[in-house]
Amino acid sequence: MDFGDILDKWERRKPPNLMEALLNEGNVYDKDNAAENVKLRHSADRRRLRSRKPDDVLDIHGLTRDQAWLSLDSFFERGRSSGFEKLRIIHGKGNHSKDEAVLRKTVLDFIEQCQFAGESGYEKASGGGSGATWVLLK
């Protein structure tokens, strides 16, 4: 191969893809990849929070709907200001209610309306089952 062949080969080669070169060097912020990493991290955080014990617990057994609502309001406000991530509300299963489980419905209604209440669910049987609700704070 002589020098002329080398120059011909050089001129025919495909120009480099600058964006690809920069990405390979790590000098460019890939927003799609970063968004995926945030989703994965967020998902892992949520799994961790779901499995851990709550930071605080409120038992509203025996309260009226209005009393329970006021207690929930101050409980969530205190939890948020304390930097808590997970709360548990013990409301009972409603076995002593005539029609429906009033306190359980009150808790669910409150969670729906509370701006810093995130994901929620019933505890495992060992934690009270459907008689207790956990809530992740935003």
Coordinates of C-alpha atoms in Angstrom, one line a residue:
M1 CA 0.0 0.0 0.0
D2 CA 1.5 3.3 -1.1
F3 CA 0.9 6.8 0.3
G4 CA -1.7 7.5 -2.5
D5 CA -3.8 4.6 -1.5
I6 CA -3.7 5.7 2.1
L7 CA -4.9 9.2 1.1
D8 CA -7.7 7.7 -1.0
K9 CA -8.9 5.5 1.8
W10 CA -8.8 8.5 4.2
E11 CA -10.9 10.7 1.9
R12 CA -13.5 7.9 1.4
R13 CA -14.0 7.2 5.0
K14 CA -17.2 8.2 6.8
P15 CA -16.9 11.4 8.7
P16 CA -17.1 10.8 12.5
N17 CA -20.4 11.3 14.3
L18 CA -19.6 14.1 16.7
M19 CA -22.6 13.5 19.0
E20 CA -21.7 9.8 19.3
A21 CA -18.1 10.7 20.0
L22 CA -19.1 13.1 22.7
L23 CA -21.5 10.6 24.3
N24 CA -18.8 7.9 24.3
E25 CA -16.4 10.3 26.0
G26 CA -19.0 11.1 28.7
N27 CA -19.0 14.9 28.0
V28 CA -22.7 15.1 27.2
Y29 CA -25.7 14.9 29.5
D30 CA -28.0 12.2 28.1
K31 CA -31.4 13.3 29.4
D32 CA -33.1 10.1 28.3
N33 CA -30.6 7.9 30.2
A34 CA -30.7 10.2 33.2
A35 CA -34.5 10.1 33.3
E36 CA -34.4 6.3 33.3
N37 CA -31.8 6.3 36.1
V38 CA -34.1 8.6 38.1
K39 CA -37.0 6.3 37.6
L40 CA -35.0 3.3 38.7
R41 CA -33.7 5.1 41.8
H42 CA -37.2 6.4 42.6
S43 CA -38.6 2.9 42.3
A44 CA -35.9 1.5 44.5
D45 CA -36.6 4.2 47.1
R46 CA -40.3 3.4 47.1
R47 CA -39.7 -0.3 47.5
R48 CA -37.4 0.5 50.5
L49 CA -40.0 2.8 52.0
R50 CA -42.8 0.3 51.6
S51 CA -40.8 -2.4 53.4
R52 CA -39.6 -0.3 56.3
K53 CA -41.3 0.4 59.6
P54 CA -43.2 3.7 59.9
D55 CA -41.7 6.8 61.4
D56 CA -44.8 7.5 63.5
V57 CA -48.1 5.8 64.3
L58 CA -51.5 7.3 65.0
D59 CA -54.4 5.3 66.6
I60 CA -57.8 6.8 65.9
H61 CA -59.9 4.0 67.5
G62 CA -62.9 5.4 69.2
L63 CA -62.9 8.8 67.6
T64 CA -65.7 10.4 65.7
R65 CA -65.2 11.2 62.0
D66 CA -64.6 14.9 62.8
Q67 CA -62.2 14.1 65.6
A68 CA -60.3 11.6 63.4
W69 CA -60.0 14.2 60.6
L70 CA -58.5 16.8 63.0
S71 CA -56.1 14.2 64.4
L72 CA -55.1 13.1 60.9
D73 CA -54.5 16.7 59.9
S74 CA -52.2 17.5 62.8
F75 CA -50.5 14.0 62.5
F76 CA -49.6 14.5 58.8
E77 CA -48.5 18.1 59.4
R78 CA -46.3 17.0 62.3
G79 CA -44.9 14.1 60.2
R80 CA -44.1 16.4 57.2
S81 CA -42.4 19.1 59.4
S82 CA -40.4 16.4 61.2
G83 CA -39.1 15.0 57.8
F84 CA -40.8 11.6 58.2
E85 CA -41.2 9.4 55.2
K86 CA -43.8 6.8 56.3
L87 CA -46.7 7.0 58.6
R88 CA -49.2 4.4 59.9
I89 CA -52.8 5.0 60.9
I90 CA -54.6 2.5 63.0
H91 CA -58.3 2.9 62.3
G92 CA -59.7 -0.6 62.9
K93 CA -61.6 -2.8 60.5
G94 CA -65.0 -1.4 61.3
N95 CA -66.4 -4.5 63.0
H96 CA -68.3 -2.3 65.5
S97 CA -69.8 0.0 62.9
K98 CA -73.4 -0.5 62.0
D99 CA -73.1 0.2 58.2
E100 CA -69.6 0.7 57.0
A101 CA -66.1 1.2 58.5
V102 CA -66.4 4.9 59.1
L103 CA -62.8 5.5 60.3
R104 CA -61.3 3.5 57.4
K105 CA -63.3 5.6 54.9
T106 CA -62.3 8.8 56.7
V107 CA -58.6 7.9 56.5
L108 CA -58.9 7.1 52.8
D109 CA -60.8 10.3 52.1
F110 CA -58.2 12.3 54.0
I111 CA -55.3 10.7 52.1
E112 CA -57.1 11.6 48.8
Q113 CA -57.3 15.2 49.8
C114 CA -53.9 15.6 51.6
Q115 CA -51.4 17.4 49.3
F116 CA -48.4 15.7 50.9
A117 CA -49.8 12.1 51.2
G118 CA -48.4 9.9 48.5
E119 CA -48.7 6.2 48.0
S120 CA -50.7 4.2 50.6
G121 CA -51.9 0.7 51.3
Y122 CA -53.0 -1.6 54.1
E123 CA -50.5 -3.2 56.4
K124 CA -49.6 -6.9 56.3
A125 CA -51.6 -9.1 58.7
S126 CA -48.8 -8.8 61.3
G127 CA -49.2 -5.0 61.2
G128 CA -52.9 -4.8 61.5
G129 CA -54.1 -5.9 58.0
S130 CA -57.0 -3.9 56.7
G131 CA -57.3 -2.2 60.1
A132 CA -54.2 -0.1 59.6
T133 CA -53.1 2.0 56.6
W134 CA -49.5 3.1 55.8
V135 CA -48.8 6.3 53.9
L136 CA -45.6 7.5 52.2
L137 CA -45.2 11.3 52.5
K138 CA -44.2 13.3 49.4

